[in-house]
CSV table of C-alpha atoms in Angstrom, one decimal:
chain,number,residue,atom,x,y,z
J,1,UNK,CA,-158.1,-11.4,83.6
J,2,UNK,CA,-155.7,-13.4,85.7
J,3,UNK,CA,-152.1,-13.7,84.8
J,4,UNK,CA,-151.2,-16.9,83.0
J,5,UNK,CA,-147.8,-17.3,84.6
J,6,UNK,CA,-149.3,-17.7,88.0
J,7,UNK,CA,-151.7,-20.3,86.8
J,8,UNK,CA,-149.0,-22.2,85.1
J,9,UNK,CA,-147.1,-22.9,88.3
J,10,UNK,CA,-147.4,-26.5,89.4
J,11,UNK,CA,-148.9,-27.4,92.7
J,12,UNK,CA,-146.1,-28.3,95.1
J,13,UNK,CA,-148.2,-29.0,98.2
J,14,UNK,CA,-147.5,-32.7,98.1
J,15,UNK,CA,-143.9,-32.5,96.9
J,16,UNK,CA,-141.1,-33.3,99.3
J,17,UNK,CA,-140.1,-35.7,102.1
J,18,UNK,CA,-142.3,-37.9,104.2
J,19,UNK,CA,-144.1,-36.0,106.9
J,20,UNK,CA,-143.5,-37.1,110.5
J,21,UNK,CA,-144.1,-35.9,114.0
J,22,UNK,CA,-140.5,-35.2,114.9
J,23,UNK,CA,-137.0,-35.1,113.4
J,24,UNK,CA,-135.7,-38.1,115.3
J,25,UNK,CA,-138.3,-40.4,113.8
J,26,UNK,CA,-137.2,-39.3,110.3
J,27,UNK,CA,-133.6,-40.2,111.0
J,28,UNK,CA,-134.5,-43.6,112.6
J,29,UNK,CA,-136.7,-44.5,109.7
J,30,UNK,CA,-134.2,-43.4,107.1
J,31,UNK,CA,-131.4,-45.4,108.8
J,32,UNK,CA,-133.5,-48.5,108.7
J,33,UNK,CA,-134.5,-48.0,105.1
J,34,UNK,CA,-131.0,-47.2,103.9
J,35,UNK,CA,-129.7,-50.5,105.3
J,36,UNK,CA,-131.9,-52.5,103.0
J,37,UNK,CA,-132.3,-50.1,100.0
J,38,UNK,CA,-129.9,-51.9,97.7
J,39,UNK,CA,-131.4,-55.3,98.3
J,40,UNK,CA,-135.0,-54.3,98.0
J,41,UNK,CA,-135.1,-51.9,95.0
J,42,UNK,CA,-136.8,-54.5,92.8
J,43,UNK,CA,-139.3,-55.3,95.5
J,44,UNK,CA,-140.0,-51.5,95.9
J,45,UNK,CA,-140.8,-51.3,92.2
J,46,UNK,CA,-143.3,-54.1,92.5
J,47,UNK,CA,-144.9,-52.5,95.6
J,48,UNK,CA,-145.2,-49.2,93.8
J,49,UNK,CA,-147.0,-50.9,90.9
J,50,UNK,CA,-149.4,-52.8,93.3
J,51,UNK,CA,-150.0,-49.6,95.3
J,52,UNK,CA,-150.8,-47.7,92.1
J,53,UNK,CA,-153.2,-50.4,90.9
J,54,UNK,CA,-154.9,-50.4,94.3
J,55,UNK,CA,-155.3,-46.6,94.3
J,56,UNK,CA,-156.8,-46.7,90.8
J,57,UNK,CA,-159.3,-49.3,91.9
J,58,UNK,CA,-160.2,-47.3,95.0
J,59,UNK,CA,-160.6,-44.1,92.9
J,60,UNK,CA,-162.9,-45.9,90.4
J,61,UNK,CA,-165.0,-47.4,93.2
J,62,UNK,CA,-165.5,-44.0,94.8
J,63,UNK,CA,-166.3,-42.4,91.4
J,64,UNK,CA,-168.9,-45.2,90.8
J,65,UNK,CA,-170.5,-44.5,94.2
J,66,UNK,CA,-170.7,-40.8,93.3
J,67,UNK,CA,-172.3,-41.6,89.9
J,68,UNK,CA,-174.8,-43.8,91.6
J,69,UNK,CA,-175.6,-40.9,93.9
J,70,UNK,CA,-176.8,-38.8,91.0
J,71,UNK,CA,-180.1,-40.5,91.1
J,72,UNK,CA,-180.9,-40.3,94.8
J,73,UNK,CA,-184.1,-38.7,96.1
J,74,UNK,CA,-182.4,-35.9,98.1
J,75,UNK,CA,-181.8,-32.7,96.0
J,76,UNK,CA,-178.8,-31.8,98.2
J,77,UNK,CA,-177.5,-35.4,97.9
J,78,UNK,CA,-177.7,-35.2,94.1
J,79,UNK,CA,-175.9,-31.8,94.2
J,80,UNK,CA,-173.1,-33.3,96.4
J,81,UNK,CA,-172.8,-36.2,94.0
J,82,UNK,CA,-172.5,-33.9,91.0
J,83,UNK,CA,-169.7,-32.1,92.8
J,84,UNK,CA,-167.9,-35.3,93.7
J,85,UNK,CA,-168.0,-36.6,90.1
J,86,UNK,CA,-166.8,-33.2,88.8
J,87,UNK,CA,-163.8,-33.3,91.3
J,88,UNK,CA,-163.0,-36.8,90.1
J,89,UNK,CA,-163.0,-35.7,86.4
J,90,UNK,CA,-160.7,-32.8,87.3
J,91,UNK,CA,-158.3,-34.9,89.3
J,92,UNK,CA,-157.8,-37.8,86.9
J,93,UNK,CA,-158.1,-38.5,83.2
J,94,UNK,CA,-160.1,-41.8,82.8
J,95,UNK,CA,-161.7,-41.8,79.3
J,96,UNK,CA,-162.3,-45.5,79.1
J,97,UNK,CA,-164.0,-45.6,82.5
J,98,UNK,CA,-166.2,-42.6,81.6
J,99,UNK,CA,-167.0,-44.0,78.1
J,100,UNK,CA,-168.7,-47.0,79.6
J,101,UNK,CA,-170.9,-44.8,81.8
J,102,UNK,CA,-171.5,-41.7,79.7
J,103,UNK,CA,-175.2,-42.4,78.9
J,104,UNK,CA,-176.0,-42.7,82.6
J,105,UNK,CA,-174.2,-39.4,83.4
J,106,UNK,CA,-175.8,-37.6,80.4
J,107,UNK,CA,-179.3,-38.7,81.6
J,108,UNK,CA,-178.6,-37.5,85.1
J,109,UNK,CA,-177.4,-34.1,83.9
J,110,UNK,CA,-180.4,-33.7,81.7
J,111,UNK,CA,-182.9,-34.7,84.4
J,112,UNK,CA,-181.3,-32.3,87.0
J,113,UNK,CA,-181.3,-29.4,84.5
J,114,UNK,CA,-185.0,-29.9,83.7
J,115,UNK,CA,-186.4,-30.7,87.2
J,116,UNK,CA,-183.8,-29.4,89.6
J,117,UNK,CA,-183.5,-25.9,91.1
J,118,UNK,CA,-180.8,-23.6,92.1
J,119,UNK,CA,-177.5,-25.3,93.1
J,120,UNK,CA,-178.5,-28.6,91.6
J,121,UNK,CA,-178.8,-26.9,88.2
J,122,UNK,CA,-175.5,-25.1,88.6
J,123,UNK,CA,-173.5,-28.2,89.5
J,124,UNK,CA,-175.1,-30.4,86.8
J,125,UNK,CA,-174.4,-27.7,84.2
J,126,UNK,CA,-170.7,-27.6,85.3
J,127,UNK,CA,-170.3,-31.4,84.8
J,128,UNK,CA,-171.3,-31.3,81.1
J,129,UNK,CA,-168.0,-29.7,79.8
J,130,UNK,CA,-166.0,-31.9,82.1
J,131,UNK,CA,-167.6,-34.9,80.5
J,132,UNK,CA,-166.5,-33.7,77.1
J,133,UNK,CA,-163.0,-33.1,78.3
J,134,UNK,CA,-162.9,-36.8,79.4
J,135,UNK,CA,-164.4,-38.2,76.3
J,136,UNK,CA,-162.7,-36.2,73.5
J,137,UNK,CA,-164.1,-34.8,70.3
J,138,UNK,CA,-165.8,-37.9,68.7
J,139,UNK,CA,-167.6,-39.1,71.8
J,140,UNK,CA,-168.5,-35.6,72.8
J,141,UNK,CA,-171.0,-35.3,69.9
J,142,UNK,CA,-173.4,-37.5,71.8
J,143,UNK,CA,-173.1,-35.2,74.8
J,144,UNK,CA,-173.8,-32.2,72.7
J,145,UNK,CA,-176.8,-33.8,70.9
J,146,UNK,CA,-178.4,-34.7,74.2
J,147,UNK,CA,-177.6,-31.7,76.5
J,148,UNK,CA,-177.4,-28.7,74.1
J,149,UNK,CA,-181.2,-28.3,73.9
J,150,UNK,CA,-181.8,-28.4,77.6
J,151,UNK,CA,-178.8,-26.1,78.3
J,152,UNK,CA,-180.1,-23.6,75.8
J,153,UNK,CA,-183.6,-23.6,77.2
J,154,UNK,CA,-182.3,-23.3,80.8
J,155,UNK,CA,-180.0,-20.4,79.9
J,156,UNK,CA,-182.9,-18.5,78.3
J,157,UNK,CA,-185.4,-19.2,81.1
J,158,UNK,CA,-186.1,-16.1,83.1
J,159,UNK,CA,-187.6,-18.2,85.9
J,160,UNK,CA,-184.3,-19.9,86.5
J,161,UNK,CA,-181.8,-18.3,88.9
J,162,UNK,CA,-179.2,-16.0,87.2
J,163,UNK,CA,-176.3,-18.0,88.6
J,164,UNK,CA,-177.6,-21.3,87.1
J,165,UNK,CA,-178.2,-19.5,83.8
J,166,UNK,CA,-174.6,-18.2,83.9
J,167,UNK,CA,-173.3,-21.8,84.4
J,168,UNK,CA,-175.4,-23.0,81.4
J,169,UNK,CA,-174.0,-20.3,79.2
J,170,UNK,CA,-170.4,-21.3,80.1
J,171,UNK,CA,-171.2,-25.0,79.6
J,172,UNK,CA,-173.0,-24.4,76.3
J,173,UNK,CA,-170.0,-22.5,74.8
J,174,UNK,CA,-167.5,-25.1,76.1
J,175,UNK,CA,-169.2,-28.2,74.9
J,176,UNK,CA,-169.7,-26.5,71.5
J,177,UNK,CA,-166.1,-25.5,71.4
J,178,UNK,CA,-164.7,-28.9,72.5
J,179,UNK,CA,-166.9,-30.9,70.1
J,180,UNK,CA,-166.0,-28.8,67.1
J,181,UNK,CA,-169.6,-27.9,66.1
J,182,UNK,CA,-170.8,-26.6,62.7
J,183,UNK,CA,-170.2,-22.9,62.2
J,184,UNK,CA,-173.8,-22.3,61.5
J,185,UNK,CA,-174.8,-23.6,64.9
J,186,UNK,CA,-172.0,-21.7,66.5
J,187,UNK,CA,-173.2,-18.4,65.0
J,188,UNK,CA,-176.8,-19.1,66.1
J,189,UNK,CA,-175.6,-19.8,69.7
J,190,UNK,CA,-173.5,-16.6,69.7
J,191,UNK,CA,-176.7,-14.6,68.7
J,192,UNK,CA,-178.5,-16.1,71.7
J,193,UNK,CA,-175.6,-15.1,74.0
J,194,UNK,CA,-175.7,-11.6,72.6
J,195,UNK,CA,-179.4,-11.3,73.5
J,196,UNK,CA,-178.5,-12.1,77.1
J,197,UNK,CA,-175.6,-9.7,77.7
J,198,UNK,CA,-177.3,-6.9,75.7
J,199,UNK,CA,-179.0,-6.2,79.1
J,200,UNK,CA,-175.9,-4.4,80.1
J,201,UNK,CA,-175.8,-2.1,77.0
J,202,UNK,CA,-176.4,1.6,77.8
J,203,UNK,CA,-179.9,2.9,77.5
J,204,UNK,CA,-181.0,5.0,74.6
J,205,UNK,CA,-180.3,8.2,76.5
J,206,UNK,CA,-176.8,7.0,77.3
J,207,UNK,CA,-177.5,6.1,81.0
J,208,UNK,CA,-176.5,2.9,82.7
J,209,UNK,CA,-179.1,0.1,82.9
J,210,UNK,CA,-180.5,-1.1,86.2
J,211,UNK,CA,-178.6,-4.3,86.7
J,212,UNK,CA,-178.0,-6.2,90.0
J,213,UNK,CA,-174.9,-8.3,90.8
J,214,UNK,CA,-176.5,-11.6,89.9
J,215,UNK,CA,-177.7,-10.3,86.5
J,216,UNK,CA,-174.2,-8.8,85.9
J,217,UNK,CA,-172.7,-12.3,86.6
J,218,UNK,CA,-175.1,-13.7,84.0
J,219,UNK,CA,-174.2,-11.0,81.4
J,220,UNK,CA,-170.4,-11.5,82.0
J,221,UNK,CA,-170.8,-15.3,81.6
J,222,UNK,CA,-172.8,-14.8,78.4
J,223,UNK,CA,-170.2,-12.4,77.0
J,224,UNK,CA,-167.4,-14.7,77.9
J,225,UNK,CA,-169.2,-17.6,76.2
J,226,UNK,CA,-169.7,-15.4,73.1
J,227,UNK,CA,-166.0,-14.5,73.1
J,228,UNK,CA,-164.9,-18.2,73.3
J,229,UNK,CA,-167.0,-19.1,70.3
J,230,UNK,CA,-165.8,-16.0,68.5
J,231,UNK,CA,-162.3,-17.4,68.6
J,232,UNK,CA,-163.5,-20.1,66.2
J,233,UNK,CA,-164.3,-17.6,63.5
J,234,UNK,CA,-162.1,-17.0,60.4
J,235,UNK,CA,-160.4,-13.6,60.3
J,236,UNK,CA,-162.0,-12.8,57.0
J,237,UNK,CA,-165.5,-13.4,58.4
J,238,UNK,CA,-164.7,-11.2,61.4
J,239,UNK,CA,-163.7,-8.4,59.1
J,240,UNK,CA,-166.8,-8.7,57.0
J,241,UNK,CA,-169.4,-9.2,59.8
J,242,UNK,CA,-168.1,-6.4,62.1
J,243,UNK,CA,-168.1,-4.0,59.2
J,244,UNK,CA,-171.7,-5.0,58.0
J,245,UNK,CA,-173.1,-4.9,61.5
J,246,UNK,CA,-175.0,-8.3,61.1
J,247,UNK,CA,-177.4,-9.5,63.7
J,248,UNK,CA,-175.4,-12.3,65.3
J,249,UNK,CA,-172.4,-10.2,66.4
J,250,UNK,CA,-172.6,-6.9,68.4
J,251,UNK,CA,-171.0,-3.8,66.9
J,252,UNK,CA,-167.7,-2.4,68.3
J,253,UNK,CA,-169.7,0.5,69.8
J,254,UNK,CA,-172.0,-1.9,71.7
J,255,UNK,CA,-169.0,-3.8,73.0
J,256,UNK,CA,-167.3,-0.6,74.1
J,257,UNK,CA,-170.5,0.4,76.0
J,258,UNK,CA,-170.0,-2.6,78.3
J,259,UNK,CA,-166.7,-1.0,79.5
J,260,UNK,CA,-168.9,1.5,81.4
J,261,UNK,CA,-170.5,-1.2,83.4
J,262,UNK,CA,-170.3,-0.7,87.2
J,263,UNK,CA,-169.4,-4.4,87.6
J,264,UNK,CA,-165.8,-5.5,87.2
J,265,UNK,CA,-166.5,-8.9,85.6
J,266,UNK,CA,-168.5,-7.3,82.8
J,267,UNK,CA,-165.8,-4.7,82.1
J,268,UNK,CA,-163.1,-7.4,82.0
J,269,UNK,CA,-165.1,-9.6,79.7
J,270,UNK,CA,-165.8,-6.7,77.4
J,271,UNK,CA,-162.2,-5.7,77.2
J,272,UNK,CA,-161.2,-9.3,76.5
J,273,UNK,CA,-163.8,-9.5,73.7
J,274,UNK,CA,-162.6,-6.2,72.1
J,275,UNK,CA,-159.0,-7.4,72.1
J,276,UNK,CA,-159.9,-10.7,70.3
J,277,UNK,CA,-162.1,-8.9,67.8
J,278,UNK,CA,-159.2,-6.6,66.9
J,279,UNK,CA,-156.7,-9.4,66.8
J,280,UNK,CA,-158.8,-11.5,64.3
J,281,UNK,CA,-159.8,-8.4,62.3
J,282,UNK,CA,-156.2,-7.2,62.0
J,283,UNK,CA,-155.1,-10.7,61.0
J,284,UNK,CA,-157.2,-10.2,57.9
J,285,UNK,CA,-156.3,-6.5,57.3
J,286,UNK,CA,-154.1,-4.3,59.3
J,287,UNK,CA,-156.4,-1.2,59.0
J,288,UNK,CA,-159.3,-2.9,60.8
J,289,UNK,CA,-161.6,-0.4,62.4
J,290,UNK,CA,-159.0,2.4,62.5
J,291,UNK,CA,-161.6,5.1,62.9
J,292,UNK,CA,-162.8,3.5,66.1
J,293,UNK,CA,-159.4,3.3,67.8
J,294,UNK,CA,-159.0,6.9,69.2
J,295,UNK,CA,-162.2,6.8,71.2
J,296,UNK,CA,-161.5,3.3,72.4
J,297,UNK,CA,-158.0,4.1,73.5
J,298,UNK,CA,-159.2,7.0,75.6
J,299,UNK,CA,-161.6,4.7,77.4
J,300,UNK,CA,-159.0,1.9,77.9
J,301,UNK,CA,-156.5,4.4,79.2
J,302,UNK,CA,-159.0,5.6,81.9
J,303,UNK,CA,-159.6,2.0,83.0
J,304,UNK,CA,-155.9,1.2,83.0
J,305,UNK,CA,-155.2,4.1,85.3
J,306,UNK,CA,-158.4,4.0,87.4
J,307,UNK,CA,-157.8,5.0,91.0
J,308,UNK,CA,-161.4,5.6,92.2
J,309,UNK,CA,-161.6,4.8,95.9
J,310,UNK,CA,-165.2,3.5,95.6
J,311,UNK,CA,-163.8,0.4,93.8
J,312,UNK,CA,-162.2,-2.3,95.9
J,313,UNK,CA,-158.4,-2.2,96.0
J,314,UNK,CA,-158.2,-5.8,94.6
J,315,UNK,CA,-160.6,-4.9,91.8
J,316,UNK,CA,-158.6,-1.8,90.9
J,317,UNK,CA,-155.4,-3.8,90.7
J,318,UNK,CA,-156.9,-6.5,88.5
J,319,UNK,CA,-158.6,-4.0,86.3
J,320,UNK,CA,-155.4,-1.9,85.8
J,321,UNK,CA,-153.3,-4.9,85.0
J,322,UNK,CA,-155.7,-6.3,82.5
J,323,UNK,CA,-156.5,-3.1,80.7
J,324,UNK,CA,-152.8,-2.1,80.5
J,325,UNK,CA,-152.2,-5.2,78.4
J,326,UNK,CA,-155.3,-4.5,76.2
J,327,UNK,CA,-154.3,-0.8,75.7
J,328,UNK,CA,-150.8,-1.7,74.8
J,329,UNK,CA,-152.1,-4.2,72.2
J,330,UNK,CA,-154.6,-1.9,70.7
J,331,UNK,CA,-152.1,0.9,70.4
J,332,UNK,CA,-148.9,-1.0,69.5
J,333,UNK,CA,-150.4,-4.2,68.0
J,334,UNK,CA,-148.1,-6.2,70.3
J,335,UNK,CA,-148.7,-8.8,72.9
J,336,UNK,CA,-146.2,-10.2,75.3
J,337,UNK,CA,-146.0,-14.0,75.3
J,338,UNK,CA,-147.0,-16.0,78.4
J,339,UNK,CA,-145.2,-19.2,79.2
J,340,UNK,CA,-147.1,-21.9,81.1
J,341,UNK,CA,-144.9,-24.6,82.6
J,342,UNK,CA,-146.3,-28.0,83.4
J,343,UNK,CA,-143.9,-30.9,84.1
J,344,UNK,CA,-141.1,-30.8,81.6
J,345,UNK,CA,-143.2,-29.0,78.9
J,346,UNK,CA,-144.0,-25.4,78.2
J,347,UNK,CA,-147.2,-24.0,76.7
J,348,UNK,CA,-146.7,-20.6,75.0
J,349,UNK,CA,-149.8,-18.3,74.9
J,350,UNK,CA,-148.8,-15.9,72.1
J,351,UNK,CA,-152.2,-14.4,71.2
J,352,UNK,CA,-155.4,-13.2,72.8
J,353,UNK,CA,-157.3,-16.1,71.2
J,354,UNK,CA,-155.0,-18.7,72.9
J,355,UNK,CA,-155.1,-16.9,76.2
J,356,UNK,CA,-159.0,-16.9,76.1
J,357,UNK,CA,-159.1,-20.7,75.4
J,358,UNK,CA,-156.6,-21.4,78.1
J,359,UNK,CA,-158.3,-19.2,80.7
J,360,UNK,CA,-161.7,-20.8,80.1
J,361,UNK,CA,-160.3,-24.3,80.5
J,362,UNK,CA,-158.3,-23.1,83.5
J,363,UNK,CA,-161.5,-21.9,85.1
J,364,UNK,CA,-163.2,-25.2,84.4
J,365,UNK,CA,-160.4,-27.6,85.4
J,366,UNK,CA,-158.7,-25.6,88.1
J,367,UNK,CA,-155.9,-27.4,89.8
J,368,UNK,CA,-156.3,-30.4,87.4
J,369,UNK,CA,-155.4,-28.4,84.3
J,370,UNK,CA,-151.6,-29.2,84.3
J,371,UNK,CA,-152.4,-32.9,84.6
J,372,UNK,CA,-154.8,-32.7,81.7
J,373,UNK,CA,-152.4,-30.7,79.6
J,374,UNK,CA,-149.9,-33.6,80.1
J,375,UNK,CA,-152.3,-36.5,79.7
J,376,UNK,CA,-155.4,-35.4,77.9
J,377,UNK,CA,-155.4,-36.0,74.1
J,378,UNK,CA,-158.1,-33.4,73.5
J,379,UNK,CA,-156.3,-30.6,75.3
J,380,UNK,CA,-153.0,-31.5,73.8
J,381,UNK,CA,-154.6,-31.3,70.4
J,382,UNK,CA,-156.2,-27.9,71.1
J,383,UNK,CA,-152.9,-26.3,72.2
J,384,UNK,CA,-150.9,-28.3,69.6
J,385,UNK,CA,-148.7,-29.9,72.1
J,386,UNK,CA,-148.2,-33.1,70.1
J,387,UNK,CA,-148.1,-36.6,71.5
J,388,UNK,CA,-147.8,-36.9,75.3
J,389,UNK,CA,-144.4,-37.4,76.8
J,390,UNK,CA,-143.6,-40.9,78.2
J,391,UNK,CA,-142.1,-40.4,81.7
J,392,UNK,CA,-140.0,-43.0,83.4
J,393,UNK,CA,-142.0,-42.8,86.6
J,394,UNK,CA,-140.3,-45.6,88.6
J,395,UNK,CA,-136.9,-44.1,88.1
J,396,UNK,CA,-138.1,-40.7,89.1
J,397,UNK,CA,-139.5,-42.1,92.3
J,398,UNK,CA,-136.3,-43.9,93.1
J,399,UNK,CA,-134.3,-40.7,92.4
J,400,UNK,CA,-136.5,-38.8,94.9
J,401,UNK,CA,-136.0,-41.5,97.5
J,402,UNK,CA,-132.3,-41.5,97.0
J,403,UNK,CA,-132.1,-37.7,97.4
J,404,UNK,CA,-134.2,-38.0,100.5
J,405,UNK,CA,-131.9,-40.6,102.1
J,406,UNK,CA,-128.8,-38.7,101.2
J,407,UNK,CA,-130.2,-35.5,102.8
J,408,UNK,CA,-131.3,-37.4,105.9
J,409,UNK,CA,-127.9,-39.0,106.3
J,410,UNK,CA,-126.1,-35.6,106.0
J,411,UNK,CA,-128.5,-34.1,108.5
J,412,UNK,CA,-127.8,-36.9,111.0
J,413,UNK,CA,-124.0,-36.6,110.5
J,414,UNK,CA,-124.2,-32.8,111.0
J,415,UNK,CA,-126.3,-33.2,114.2
J,416,UNK,CA,-123.7,-35.7,115.7
J,417,UNK,CA,-120.8,-33.4,114.7
J,418,UNK,CA,-122.4,-30.4,116.3
J,419,UNK,CA,-123.3,-32.2,119.5
J,420,UNK,CA,-119.6,-33.2,120.0
J,421,UNK,CA,-118.4,-29.6,119.6
J,422,UNK,CA,-121.2,-28.0,121.6
J,423,UNK,CA,-120.3,-26.5,125.0
J,424,UNK,CA,-121.1,-28.8,127.9
J,425,UNK,CA,-122.6,-26.5,130.5
J,426,UNK,CA,-122.4,-29.3,133.1
J,427,UNK,CA,-118.6,-29.0,133.0
J,428,UNK,CA,-118.6,-25.5,134.4
């Protein structure tokens, strides 16, 4: 499980002064601009608005071209177009633009899932939750109604590649979560996910199953999808169902068996699932599954201190960090808050449930998550951030320009001063 604080840091690659080929050109340009800055501030504001409008038009035009490319004859071309549309949905929040074209996009996703193969199925499945993120809860119901059946059939089709099935599991869970589906449908879907990741349970004699890396990726994705939907359940239902061992939820013993998997992603997903099960169960009653804790703690402690050389160093580090947090929570019933900063706001992740929801969306939106947290109504509602803040963008841009000019002027003055005091070698 990655650390939330690192993901919360904003991307600073484009922050700072104008890039130029040498220092002198910066000074010359600044000197020219500073002479007219007071007289042209109003014109600069108008220019910024025009430039912003032009950039938006260019963005929508390129996005439209990518959407048109979803129907081309070449399979590789369609896959590239799906990736381009996904990147656009990650980069900008344009619900009105997407609303007018949602039926076209839904139809293209469905066609590629049914008739495509390999990579095309993977990238088309990845686009489904991004479409829901753009549209919001109400409009997402149409996405779910059209795509849920084909995603379910593809996820359960053994003839489809394991990686494509893994993408379908993740997409299924996300579109169901984002659209706020009925609890009965959620439980049915969880049962289907359990059937998939049960392939990593220990055999009857206690030995490890024969699972390759692709199958492990599928099992981890199915378990992660199951866990995301599990966060929607009421604490009382969790307490009752885990105790009764009903069909649609695995027992604590079965989840603990997954901790013995030779694949890191399966172990991490299992640990995360156990933490959330205990969190919701304890929320209903503090003595939840007390008889199971001693054995679980022993297993978690081994994973939190694992130093086996046959595991990659990076994997050992990630495993120890994750299971230390889980072990501390199971033993002490305490979890350290994670604070995610974006812009002038802070998102506090104070539970395993909120961490899970954040990490899944972070994996889906990547570098665009901070922008969506600030602008996207659906995400702000999920994390209870309230109405989005209204930022005075023009004044912020002007403030940055002023700071840039002041720094450049100081740099020029410092350079001149040093040149006067520098030793003249030609005098000796």
